[in-house]
Short mmCIF file of C-alpha atoms in Angstrom, two decimals:
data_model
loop_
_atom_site.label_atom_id
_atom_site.label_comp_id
_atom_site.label_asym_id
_atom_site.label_seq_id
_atom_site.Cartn_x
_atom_site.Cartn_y
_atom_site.Cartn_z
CA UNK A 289 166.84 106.91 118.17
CA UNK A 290 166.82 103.12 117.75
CA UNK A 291 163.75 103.20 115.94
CA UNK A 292 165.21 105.16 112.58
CA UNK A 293 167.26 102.04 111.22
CA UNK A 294 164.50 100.34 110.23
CA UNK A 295 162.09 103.33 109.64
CA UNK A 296 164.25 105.31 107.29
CA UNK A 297 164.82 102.99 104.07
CA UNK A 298 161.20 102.49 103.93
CA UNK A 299 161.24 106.39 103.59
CA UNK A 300 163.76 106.69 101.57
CA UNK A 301 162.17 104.11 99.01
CA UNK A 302 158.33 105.96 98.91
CA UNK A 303 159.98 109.34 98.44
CA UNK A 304 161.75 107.68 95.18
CA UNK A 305 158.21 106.42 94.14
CA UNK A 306 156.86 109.69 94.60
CA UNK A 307 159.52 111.13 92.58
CA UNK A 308 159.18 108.66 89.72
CA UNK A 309 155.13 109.01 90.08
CA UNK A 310 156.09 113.10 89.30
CA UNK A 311 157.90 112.42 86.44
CA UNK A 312 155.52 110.13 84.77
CA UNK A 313 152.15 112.67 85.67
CA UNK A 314 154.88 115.37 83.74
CA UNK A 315 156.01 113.22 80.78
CA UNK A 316 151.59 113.09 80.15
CA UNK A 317 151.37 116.44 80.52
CA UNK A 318 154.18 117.05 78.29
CA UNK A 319 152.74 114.21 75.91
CA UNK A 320 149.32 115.90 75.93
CA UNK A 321 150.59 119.21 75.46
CA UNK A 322 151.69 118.44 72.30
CA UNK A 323 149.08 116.35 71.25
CA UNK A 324 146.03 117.98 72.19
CA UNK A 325 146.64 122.11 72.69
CA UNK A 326 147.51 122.80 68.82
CA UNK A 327 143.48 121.97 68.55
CA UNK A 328 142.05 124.38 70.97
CA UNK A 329 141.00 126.97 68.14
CA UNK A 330 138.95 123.76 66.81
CA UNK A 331 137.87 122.72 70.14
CA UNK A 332 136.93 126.44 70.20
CA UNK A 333 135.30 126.63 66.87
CA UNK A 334 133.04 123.91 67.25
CA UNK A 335 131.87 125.06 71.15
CA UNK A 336 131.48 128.51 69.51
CA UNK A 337 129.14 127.29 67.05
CA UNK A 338 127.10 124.79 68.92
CA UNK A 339 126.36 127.20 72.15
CA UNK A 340 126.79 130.55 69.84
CA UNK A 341 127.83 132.09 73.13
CA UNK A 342 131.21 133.02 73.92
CA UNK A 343 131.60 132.48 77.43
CA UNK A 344 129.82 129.24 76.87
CA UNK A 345 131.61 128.61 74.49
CA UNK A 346 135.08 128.87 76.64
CA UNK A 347 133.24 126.82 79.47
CA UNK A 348 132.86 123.72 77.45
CA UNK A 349 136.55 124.05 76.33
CA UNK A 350 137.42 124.27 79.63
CA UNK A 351 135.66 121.08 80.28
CA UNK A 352 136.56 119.27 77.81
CA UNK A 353 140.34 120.31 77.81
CA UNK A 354 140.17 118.67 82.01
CA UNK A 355 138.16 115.79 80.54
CA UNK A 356 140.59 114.92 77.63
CA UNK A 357 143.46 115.11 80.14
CA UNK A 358 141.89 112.75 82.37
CA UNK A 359 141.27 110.11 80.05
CA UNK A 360 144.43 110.60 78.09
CA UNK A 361 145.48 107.59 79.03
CA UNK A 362 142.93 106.11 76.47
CA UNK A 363 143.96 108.24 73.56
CA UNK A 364 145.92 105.77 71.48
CA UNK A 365 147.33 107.91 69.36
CA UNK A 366 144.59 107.99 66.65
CA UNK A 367 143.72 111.61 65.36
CA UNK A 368 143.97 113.97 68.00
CA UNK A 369 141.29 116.60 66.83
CA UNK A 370 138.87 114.24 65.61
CA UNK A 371 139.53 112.53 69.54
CA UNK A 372 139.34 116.09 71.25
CA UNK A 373 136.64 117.34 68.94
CA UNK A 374 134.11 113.74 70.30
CA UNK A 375 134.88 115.13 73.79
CA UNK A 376 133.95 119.01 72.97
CA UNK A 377 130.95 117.49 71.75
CA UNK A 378 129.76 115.42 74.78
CA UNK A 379 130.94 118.11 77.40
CA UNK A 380 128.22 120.74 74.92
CA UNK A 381 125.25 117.82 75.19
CA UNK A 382 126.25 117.15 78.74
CA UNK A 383 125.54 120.79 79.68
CA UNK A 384 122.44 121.37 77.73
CA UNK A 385 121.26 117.72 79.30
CA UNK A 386 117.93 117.11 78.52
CA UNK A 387 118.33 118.92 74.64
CA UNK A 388 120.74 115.73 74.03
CA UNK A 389 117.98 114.26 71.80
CA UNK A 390 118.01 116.97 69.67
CA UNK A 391 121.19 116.15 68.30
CA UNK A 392 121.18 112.47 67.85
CA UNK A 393 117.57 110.99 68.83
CA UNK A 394 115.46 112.38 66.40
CA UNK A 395 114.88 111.04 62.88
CA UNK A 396 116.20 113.68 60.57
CA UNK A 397 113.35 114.27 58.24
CA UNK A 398 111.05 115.37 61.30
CA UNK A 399 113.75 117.98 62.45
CA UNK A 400 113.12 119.53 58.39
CA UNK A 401 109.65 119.02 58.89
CA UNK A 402 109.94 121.95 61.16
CA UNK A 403 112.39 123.77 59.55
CA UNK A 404 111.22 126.27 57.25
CA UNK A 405 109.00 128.44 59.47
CA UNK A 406 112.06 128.49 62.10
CA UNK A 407 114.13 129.74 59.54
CA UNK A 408 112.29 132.29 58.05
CA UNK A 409 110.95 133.77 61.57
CA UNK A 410 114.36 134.18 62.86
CA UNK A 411 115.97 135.43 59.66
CA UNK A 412 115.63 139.04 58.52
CA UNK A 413 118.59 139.14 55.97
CA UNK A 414 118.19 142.35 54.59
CA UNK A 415 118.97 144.22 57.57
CA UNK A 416 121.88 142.01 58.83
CA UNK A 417 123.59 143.02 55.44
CA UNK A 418 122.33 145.97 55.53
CA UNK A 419 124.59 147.12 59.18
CA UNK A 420 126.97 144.00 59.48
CA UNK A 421 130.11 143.26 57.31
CA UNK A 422 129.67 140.11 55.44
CA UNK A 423 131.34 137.58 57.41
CA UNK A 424 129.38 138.51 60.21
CA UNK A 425 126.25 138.16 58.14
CA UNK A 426 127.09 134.66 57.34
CA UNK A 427 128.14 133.57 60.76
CA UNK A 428 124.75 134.97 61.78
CA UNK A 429 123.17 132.75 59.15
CA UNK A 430 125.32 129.87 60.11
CA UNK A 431 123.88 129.77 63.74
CA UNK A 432 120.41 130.00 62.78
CA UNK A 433 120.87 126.54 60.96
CA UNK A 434 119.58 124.00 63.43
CA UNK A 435 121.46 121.42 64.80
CA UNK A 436 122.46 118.65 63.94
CA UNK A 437 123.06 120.62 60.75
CA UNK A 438 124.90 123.05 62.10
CA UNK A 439 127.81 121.08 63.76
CA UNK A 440 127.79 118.57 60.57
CA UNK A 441 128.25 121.63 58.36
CA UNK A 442 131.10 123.21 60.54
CA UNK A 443 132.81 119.95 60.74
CA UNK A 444 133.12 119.76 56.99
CA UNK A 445 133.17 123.38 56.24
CA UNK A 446 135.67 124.97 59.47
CA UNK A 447 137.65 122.02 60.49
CA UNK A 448 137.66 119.87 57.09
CA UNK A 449 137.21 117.24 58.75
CA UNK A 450 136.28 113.74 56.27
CA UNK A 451 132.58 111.97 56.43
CA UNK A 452 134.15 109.63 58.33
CA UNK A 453 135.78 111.63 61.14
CA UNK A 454 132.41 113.48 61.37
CA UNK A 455 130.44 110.20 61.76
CA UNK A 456 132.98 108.98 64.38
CA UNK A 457 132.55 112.55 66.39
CA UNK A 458 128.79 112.27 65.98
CA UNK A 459 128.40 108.59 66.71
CA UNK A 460 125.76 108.37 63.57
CA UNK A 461 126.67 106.13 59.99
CA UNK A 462 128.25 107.89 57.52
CA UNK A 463 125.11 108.07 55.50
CA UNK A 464 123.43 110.20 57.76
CA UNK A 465 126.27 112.67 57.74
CA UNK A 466 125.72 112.71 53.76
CA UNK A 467 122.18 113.60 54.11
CA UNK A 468 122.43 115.85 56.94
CA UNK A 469 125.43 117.73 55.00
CA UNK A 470 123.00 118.31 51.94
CA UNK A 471 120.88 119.57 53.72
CA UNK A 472 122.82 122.06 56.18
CA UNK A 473 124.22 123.54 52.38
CA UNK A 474 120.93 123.64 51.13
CA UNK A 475 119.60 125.53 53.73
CA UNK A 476 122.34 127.78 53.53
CA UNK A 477 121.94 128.34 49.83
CA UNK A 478 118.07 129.16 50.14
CA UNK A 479 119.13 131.89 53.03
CA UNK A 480 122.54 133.16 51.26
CA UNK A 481 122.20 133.14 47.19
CA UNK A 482 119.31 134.83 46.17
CA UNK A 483 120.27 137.52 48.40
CA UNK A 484 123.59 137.21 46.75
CA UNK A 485 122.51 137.17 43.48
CA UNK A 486 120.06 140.11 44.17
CA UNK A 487 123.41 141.71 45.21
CA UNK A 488 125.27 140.73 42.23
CA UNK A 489 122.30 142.41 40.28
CA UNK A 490 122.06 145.87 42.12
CA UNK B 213 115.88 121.86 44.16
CA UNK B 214 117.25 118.57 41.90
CA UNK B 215 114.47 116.66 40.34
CA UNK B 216 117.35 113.67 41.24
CA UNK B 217 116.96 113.45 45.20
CA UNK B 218 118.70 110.08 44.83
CA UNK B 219 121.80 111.69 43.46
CA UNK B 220 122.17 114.80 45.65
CA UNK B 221 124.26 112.90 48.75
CA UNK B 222 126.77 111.81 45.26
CA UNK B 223 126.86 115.48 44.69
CA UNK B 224 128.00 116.63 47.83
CA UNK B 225 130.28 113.78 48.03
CA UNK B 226 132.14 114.53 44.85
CA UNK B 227 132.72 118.10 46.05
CA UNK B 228 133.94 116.80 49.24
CA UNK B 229 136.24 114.53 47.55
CA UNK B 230 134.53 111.64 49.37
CA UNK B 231 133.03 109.44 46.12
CA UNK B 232 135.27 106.35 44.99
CA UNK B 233 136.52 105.77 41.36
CA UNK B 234 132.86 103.92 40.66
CA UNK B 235 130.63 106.32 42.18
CA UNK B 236 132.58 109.20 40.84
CA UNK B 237 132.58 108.19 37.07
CA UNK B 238 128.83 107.47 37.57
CA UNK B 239 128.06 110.83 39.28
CA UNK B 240 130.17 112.60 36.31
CA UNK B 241 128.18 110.85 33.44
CA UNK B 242 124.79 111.84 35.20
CA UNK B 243 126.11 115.47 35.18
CA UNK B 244 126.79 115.26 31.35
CA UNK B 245 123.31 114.84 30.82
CA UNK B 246 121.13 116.40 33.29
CA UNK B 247 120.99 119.95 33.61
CA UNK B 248 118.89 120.10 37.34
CA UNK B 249 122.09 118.32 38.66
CA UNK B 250 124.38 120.92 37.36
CA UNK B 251 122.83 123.62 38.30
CA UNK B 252 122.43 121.43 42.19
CA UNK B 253 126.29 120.96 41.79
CA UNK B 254 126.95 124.94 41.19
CA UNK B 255 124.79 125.60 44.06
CA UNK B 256 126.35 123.62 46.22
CA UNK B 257 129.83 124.85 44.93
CA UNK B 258 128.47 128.52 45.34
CA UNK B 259 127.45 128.25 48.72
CA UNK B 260 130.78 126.43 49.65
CA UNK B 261 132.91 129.09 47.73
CA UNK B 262 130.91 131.55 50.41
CA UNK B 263 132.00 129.85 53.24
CA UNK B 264 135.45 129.44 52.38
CA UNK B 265 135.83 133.05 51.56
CA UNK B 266 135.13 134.85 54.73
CA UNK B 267 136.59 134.34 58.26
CA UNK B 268 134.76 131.87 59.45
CA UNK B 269 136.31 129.97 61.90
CA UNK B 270 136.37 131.08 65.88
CA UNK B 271 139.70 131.16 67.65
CA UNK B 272 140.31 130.48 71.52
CA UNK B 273 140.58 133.37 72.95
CA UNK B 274 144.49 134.48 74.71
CA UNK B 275 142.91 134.20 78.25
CA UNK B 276 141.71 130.75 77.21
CA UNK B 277 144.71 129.08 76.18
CA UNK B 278 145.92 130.57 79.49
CA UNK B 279 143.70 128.79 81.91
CA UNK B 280 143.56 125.70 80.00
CA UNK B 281 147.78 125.96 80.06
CA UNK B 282 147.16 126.41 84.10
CA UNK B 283 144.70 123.26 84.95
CA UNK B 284 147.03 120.90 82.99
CA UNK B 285 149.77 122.42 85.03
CA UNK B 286 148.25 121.64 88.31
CA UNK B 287 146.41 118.20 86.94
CA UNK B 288 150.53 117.92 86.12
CA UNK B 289 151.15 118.29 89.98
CA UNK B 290 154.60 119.64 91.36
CA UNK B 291 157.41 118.97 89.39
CA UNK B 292 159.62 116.06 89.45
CA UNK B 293 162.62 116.37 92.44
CA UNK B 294 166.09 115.92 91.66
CA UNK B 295 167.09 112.02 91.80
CA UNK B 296 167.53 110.94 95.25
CA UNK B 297 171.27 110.34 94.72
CA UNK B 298 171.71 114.53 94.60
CA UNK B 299 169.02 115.43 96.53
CA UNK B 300 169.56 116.74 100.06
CA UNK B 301 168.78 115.02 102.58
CA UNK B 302 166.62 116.82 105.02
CA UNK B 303 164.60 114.24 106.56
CA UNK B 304 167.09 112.56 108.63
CA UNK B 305 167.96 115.42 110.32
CA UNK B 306 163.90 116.64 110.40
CA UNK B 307 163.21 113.22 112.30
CA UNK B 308 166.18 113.64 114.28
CA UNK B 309 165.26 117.14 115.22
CA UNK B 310 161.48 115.91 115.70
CA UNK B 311 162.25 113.13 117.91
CA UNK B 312 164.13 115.41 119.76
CA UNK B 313 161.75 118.03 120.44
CA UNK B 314 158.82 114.94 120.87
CA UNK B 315 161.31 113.45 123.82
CA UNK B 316 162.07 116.77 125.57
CA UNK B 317 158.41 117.42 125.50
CA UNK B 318 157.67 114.06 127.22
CA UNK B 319 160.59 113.96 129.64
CA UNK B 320 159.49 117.74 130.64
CA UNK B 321 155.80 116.82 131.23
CA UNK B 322 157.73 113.88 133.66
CA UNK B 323 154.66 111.71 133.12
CA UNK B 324 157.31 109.18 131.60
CA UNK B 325 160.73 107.73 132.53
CA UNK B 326 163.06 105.03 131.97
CA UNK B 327 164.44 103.39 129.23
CA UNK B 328 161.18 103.03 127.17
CA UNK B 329 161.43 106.98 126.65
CA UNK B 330 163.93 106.69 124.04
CA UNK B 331 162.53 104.16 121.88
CA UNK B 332 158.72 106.09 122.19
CA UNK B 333 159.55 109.37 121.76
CA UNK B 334 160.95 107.52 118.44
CA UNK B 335 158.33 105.57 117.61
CA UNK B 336 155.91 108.99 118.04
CA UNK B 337 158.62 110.90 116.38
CA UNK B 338 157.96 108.77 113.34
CA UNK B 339 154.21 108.93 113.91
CA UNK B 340 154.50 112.60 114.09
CA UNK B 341 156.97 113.09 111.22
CA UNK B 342 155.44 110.93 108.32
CA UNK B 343 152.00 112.66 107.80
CA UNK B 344 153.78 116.15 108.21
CA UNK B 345 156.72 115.35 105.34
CA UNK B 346 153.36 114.93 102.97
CA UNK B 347 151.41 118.10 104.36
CA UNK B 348 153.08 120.44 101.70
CA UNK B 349 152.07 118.30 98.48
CA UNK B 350 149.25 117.46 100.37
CA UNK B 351 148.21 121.48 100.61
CA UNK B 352 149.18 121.76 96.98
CA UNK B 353 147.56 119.45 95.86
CA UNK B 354 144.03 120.44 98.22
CA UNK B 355 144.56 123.84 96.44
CA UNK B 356 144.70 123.06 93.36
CA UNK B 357 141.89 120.87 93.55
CA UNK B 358 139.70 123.74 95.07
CA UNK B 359 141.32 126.08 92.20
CA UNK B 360 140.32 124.00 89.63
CA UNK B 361 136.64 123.18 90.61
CA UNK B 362 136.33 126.92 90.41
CA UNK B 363 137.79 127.45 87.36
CA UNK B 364 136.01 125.10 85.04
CA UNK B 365 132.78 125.23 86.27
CA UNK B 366 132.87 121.77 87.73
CA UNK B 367 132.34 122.37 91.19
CA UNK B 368 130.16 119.81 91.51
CA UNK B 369 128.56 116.49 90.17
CA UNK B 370 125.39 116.66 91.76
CA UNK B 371 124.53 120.29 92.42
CA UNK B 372 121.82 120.09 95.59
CA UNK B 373 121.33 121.74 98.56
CA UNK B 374 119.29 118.96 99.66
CA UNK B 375 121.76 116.81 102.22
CA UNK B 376 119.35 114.00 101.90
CA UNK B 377 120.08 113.94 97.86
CA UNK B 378 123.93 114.41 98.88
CA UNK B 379 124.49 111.74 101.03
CA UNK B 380 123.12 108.87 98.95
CA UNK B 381 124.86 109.80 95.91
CA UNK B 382 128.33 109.20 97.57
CA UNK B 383 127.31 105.65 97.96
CA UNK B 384 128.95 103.76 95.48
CA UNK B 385 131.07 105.90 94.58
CA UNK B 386 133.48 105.86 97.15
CA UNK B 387 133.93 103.34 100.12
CA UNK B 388 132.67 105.27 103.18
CA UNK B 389 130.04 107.31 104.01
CA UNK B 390 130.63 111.54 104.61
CA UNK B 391 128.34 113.31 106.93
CA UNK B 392 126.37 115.49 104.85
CA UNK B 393 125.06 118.43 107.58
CA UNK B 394 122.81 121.21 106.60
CA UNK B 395 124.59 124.14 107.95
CA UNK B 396 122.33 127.21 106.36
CA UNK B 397 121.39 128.69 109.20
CA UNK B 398 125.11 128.89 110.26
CA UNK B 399 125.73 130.79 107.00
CA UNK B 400 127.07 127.89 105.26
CA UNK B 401 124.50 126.62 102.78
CA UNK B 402 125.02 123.72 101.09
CA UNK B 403 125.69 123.76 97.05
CA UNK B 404 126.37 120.23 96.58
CA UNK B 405 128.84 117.16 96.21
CA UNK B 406 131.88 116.39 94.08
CA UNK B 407 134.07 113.12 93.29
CA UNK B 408 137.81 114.54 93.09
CA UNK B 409 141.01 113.06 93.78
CA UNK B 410 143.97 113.64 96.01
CA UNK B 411 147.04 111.50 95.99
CA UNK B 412 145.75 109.48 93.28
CA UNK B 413 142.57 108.17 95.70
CA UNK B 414 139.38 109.06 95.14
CA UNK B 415 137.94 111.50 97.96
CA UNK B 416 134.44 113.06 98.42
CA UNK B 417 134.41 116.63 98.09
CA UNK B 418 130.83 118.49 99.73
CA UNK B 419 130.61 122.04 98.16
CA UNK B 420 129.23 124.84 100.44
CA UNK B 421 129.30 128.71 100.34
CA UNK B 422 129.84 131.31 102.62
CA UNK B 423 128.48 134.39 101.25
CA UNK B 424 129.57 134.14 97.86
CA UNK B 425 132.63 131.73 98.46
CA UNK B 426 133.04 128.77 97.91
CA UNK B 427 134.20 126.04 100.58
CA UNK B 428 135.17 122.86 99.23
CA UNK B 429 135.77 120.42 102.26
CA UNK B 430 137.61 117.52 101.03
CA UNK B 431 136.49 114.30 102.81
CA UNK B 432 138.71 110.41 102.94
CA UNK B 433 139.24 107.50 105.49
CA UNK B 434 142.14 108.43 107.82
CA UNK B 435 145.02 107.09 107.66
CA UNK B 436 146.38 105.09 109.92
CA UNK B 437 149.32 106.80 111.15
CA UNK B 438 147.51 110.54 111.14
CA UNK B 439 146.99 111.94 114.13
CA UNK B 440 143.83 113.49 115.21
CA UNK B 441 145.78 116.95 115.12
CA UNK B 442 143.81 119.75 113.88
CA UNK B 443 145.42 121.95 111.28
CA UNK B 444 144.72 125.38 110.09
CA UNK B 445 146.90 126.70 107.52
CA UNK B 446 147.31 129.47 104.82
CA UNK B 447 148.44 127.97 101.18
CA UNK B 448 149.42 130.12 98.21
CA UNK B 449 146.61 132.80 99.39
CA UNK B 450 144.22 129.78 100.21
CA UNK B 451 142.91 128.80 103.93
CA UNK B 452 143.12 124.95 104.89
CA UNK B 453 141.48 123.59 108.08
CA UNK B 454 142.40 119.90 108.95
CA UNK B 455 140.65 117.89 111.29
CA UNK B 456 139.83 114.15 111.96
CA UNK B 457 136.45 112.23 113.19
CA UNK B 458 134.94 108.91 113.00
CA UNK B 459 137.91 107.53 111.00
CA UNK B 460 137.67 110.35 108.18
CA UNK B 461 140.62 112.78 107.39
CA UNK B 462 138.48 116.35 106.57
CA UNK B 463 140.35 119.17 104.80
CA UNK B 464 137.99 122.44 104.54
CA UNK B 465 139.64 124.43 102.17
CA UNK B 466 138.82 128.18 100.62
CA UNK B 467 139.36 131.58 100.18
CA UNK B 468 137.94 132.87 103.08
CA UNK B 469 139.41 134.52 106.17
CA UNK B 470 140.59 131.57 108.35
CA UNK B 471 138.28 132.79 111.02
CA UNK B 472 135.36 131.81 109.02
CA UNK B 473 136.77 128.45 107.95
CA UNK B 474 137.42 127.79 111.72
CA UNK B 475 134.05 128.86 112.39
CA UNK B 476 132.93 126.43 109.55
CA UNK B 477 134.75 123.76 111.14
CA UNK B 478 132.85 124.25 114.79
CA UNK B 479 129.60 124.13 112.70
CA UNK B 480 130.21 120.91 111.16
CA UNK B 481 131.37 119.08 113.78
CA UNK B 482 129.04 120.43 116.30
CA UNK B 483 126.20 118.85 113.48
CA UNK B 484 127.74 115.61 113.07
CA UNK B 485 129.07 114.77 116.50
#
């Protein structure tokens, strides 16, 4: 066996590189652990809302959970929902692909242009109170709001997340979050109080 | 609605707690003396107080944190090993062993003698040994990659069954070129192609089924000291089938029988040879 001698240190030396490779790939998983799991409910949340399906819902999660750990290497530390949230986000516009305009390209006073009628077609109020608890009711209202209402007001509203934040996730000035804000609550108000007043009434 | 459009985004941001000290004395002295924007700002607080009072908010469900808790487990890879100092040390008695069994294999087939035995049956020990030490991560690591593209619905980039769409896209995005066979009518119809990594290189994965499984076969250059050895191998409930041609290392791997992975190997080779 004269060839081991010089064989076997080179060996030696690339299974302690492979060692010290493990323990880095566990000390990021350990670092993203902590970082990034506490926000799967929000991750959740927010996939929930934009593909109001479930399983959808979970997909995108998924996704965006594998993406996030991929490129954790260029989280630098800044807030970890608002960071996870931007990725939950794209991985939701990357799977409804063409639909991505929807969200960002279109002026907003041409998406309220056709509000109204979209709103009023799909809504039938009476009977969701009538055979659905409340929360349900307004959950159900909730996802009828178009985007890019809907994801501005959940932002805000579920996660509490600051003009800001939400401008950062949706890539769009702050001002636009303003407007698009006031709007997702008046919307909401024109579906929710008068019933709720009606109620108050009765 | 306010008869003060202009003010309604001041509003919502005093609400929100998002107005500074200017805005926010501004907004308040408005509100002193117009009635539209008070009854705006008790809107907007009613509809807010609505939200805030019911359960709202979605949570992951138990089987999701699960499976997100698995992939970063297997993006973490196998754990760390013991520092070499306690470790074990199998391999010197795995070459020794190896070279062993490589020279009484050549010395029995007699088509060798002399002193040069020795020093080849090391040297092809060594050939022998090195790619095999890695075949364990290696299998891991092919599993969990297969695992993974099933569970997150990323099982591929460009989803095709059109080889000529297939092929193309792989250029550029990784330095050599994998056949891309149609293989339908052998019961292995193409779904489409994949860039994954393995060992921290990037390696083209083509995505085909066989009835309704899934075969990812893992593609990269070979390396220089594999052999051309085929493999075929069962991994933590998985079946991997190795093979070499034209310089590229292939590594079909899936859950089914081994039979039909075998099978899948004759098919792919008899199309690209």
């Amino acid at each position: 066996m004269r060839g081991r001698g010089p064989f076997w240190p080179r060996l030696a030396a690339s299974a302690d590189r492979r060692t010290e490779e493990a323990r880095e790939r566990h000390d990021k998983a350990d670092a993203f652990r902590r970082a990034m799991m506490p926000h799967m409910d929000a991750a959740y949340n927010l996939a929930r809302y934009l593909t109001r399906n479930p399983s959808a819902a979970e997909d995108i999660v998924q996704d965006a959970f594998l993406r996030a750990y991929r490129s954790f290497d260029t989280w630098r530390g800044e807030a970890a929902k608002s960071w996870l949230l931007t990725i939950v986000r794209n991985c939701f516009l990357n799977s409804v692909g063409g639909a991505a305009d929807r969200m960002s390209g279109r002026p907003v006073h041409e998406i309220v242009g056709d509000l109204p009628d979209a709103l009023i077609e799909s809504s039938n109020p009476e009977s969701l109170l009538a055979d659905q608890n409340e929360a349900a009711m307004l959950r159900a209202t909730i996802e009828q709001i178009p985007e890019p209402f809907r994801e501005t007001l959940i932002l805000r509203e579920l996660e509490e997340l600051s003009y800001k934040e939400i401008a950062a996730i949706a890539q769009v000035p702050i001002g636009t979050i303003m407007s698009r804000l006031a709007r997702a609550r008046q919307m909401l108000a024109d579906l929710l109080l008068p019933h709720a007043s009606r109620k108050a009434r009765s | 609605m306010s008869l003060h459009p202009d003010k309604l985004p001041l509003l919502h941001g005093l609400v929100d707690g998002e107005l500074d000290a200017a805005n926010t004395i501004a907004i308040e002295a408005h509100l002193k003396t117009c009635a539209d924007c008070r009854a705006e700002l008790e809107q907007i607080q009613a509809v807010r107080d609505l939200i805030a009072a019911a359960p709202l908010r979605e949570h992951a469900p138990e089987s999701l944190h699960k499976r997100i808790a698995l992939m970063v487990d297997a993006e973490a890879g196998p754990a760390p090993r013991a520092p070499a100092a306690s470790r074990p040390a199998p391999m010197p008695g795995r070459l020794a062993w190896a070279g062993e069994g490589v020279a009484a294999h050549v010395l029995s087939g007699r088509w060798l003698s002399g002193v040069a035995t020795g020093l080849i049956a090391a040297s092809i020990a060594l050939a022998v040994v090195v790619p095999q030490m890695t075949h364990t991560d290696m299998e891991d690591q092919l599993v969990q990659s297969h695992v993974r593209s099933l569970l997150v619905g990323h099982l591929v980039d460009i989803p095709t069954s059109n080889r000529h769409v297939v092929k193309p896209w792989f250029n550029g995005k990784v330095d050599f070129a994998p056949p891309v066979p149609e293989l339908a009518d052998q019961g292995f119809p193409l779904v489409g192609g994949r860039l994954d990594y393995i060992d921290d290189h990037e390696v083209a994965a083509i995505v085909y089924r066989r009835h309704l499984h899934v075969i990812n076969l893992f593609v990269r250059p070979a390396h220089t000291l594999s052999l051309p050895g085929e493999v075929a191998t069962r991994h933590e409930g998985y079946s991997l089938v190795r093979w070499t041609a034209g310089g590229l290392e292939y590594w079909a791997v899936s859950d089914v029988e081994m039979g039909d992975l075998k099978l899948f190997r004759q098919a792919y080779l008899a199309r690209t040879q």
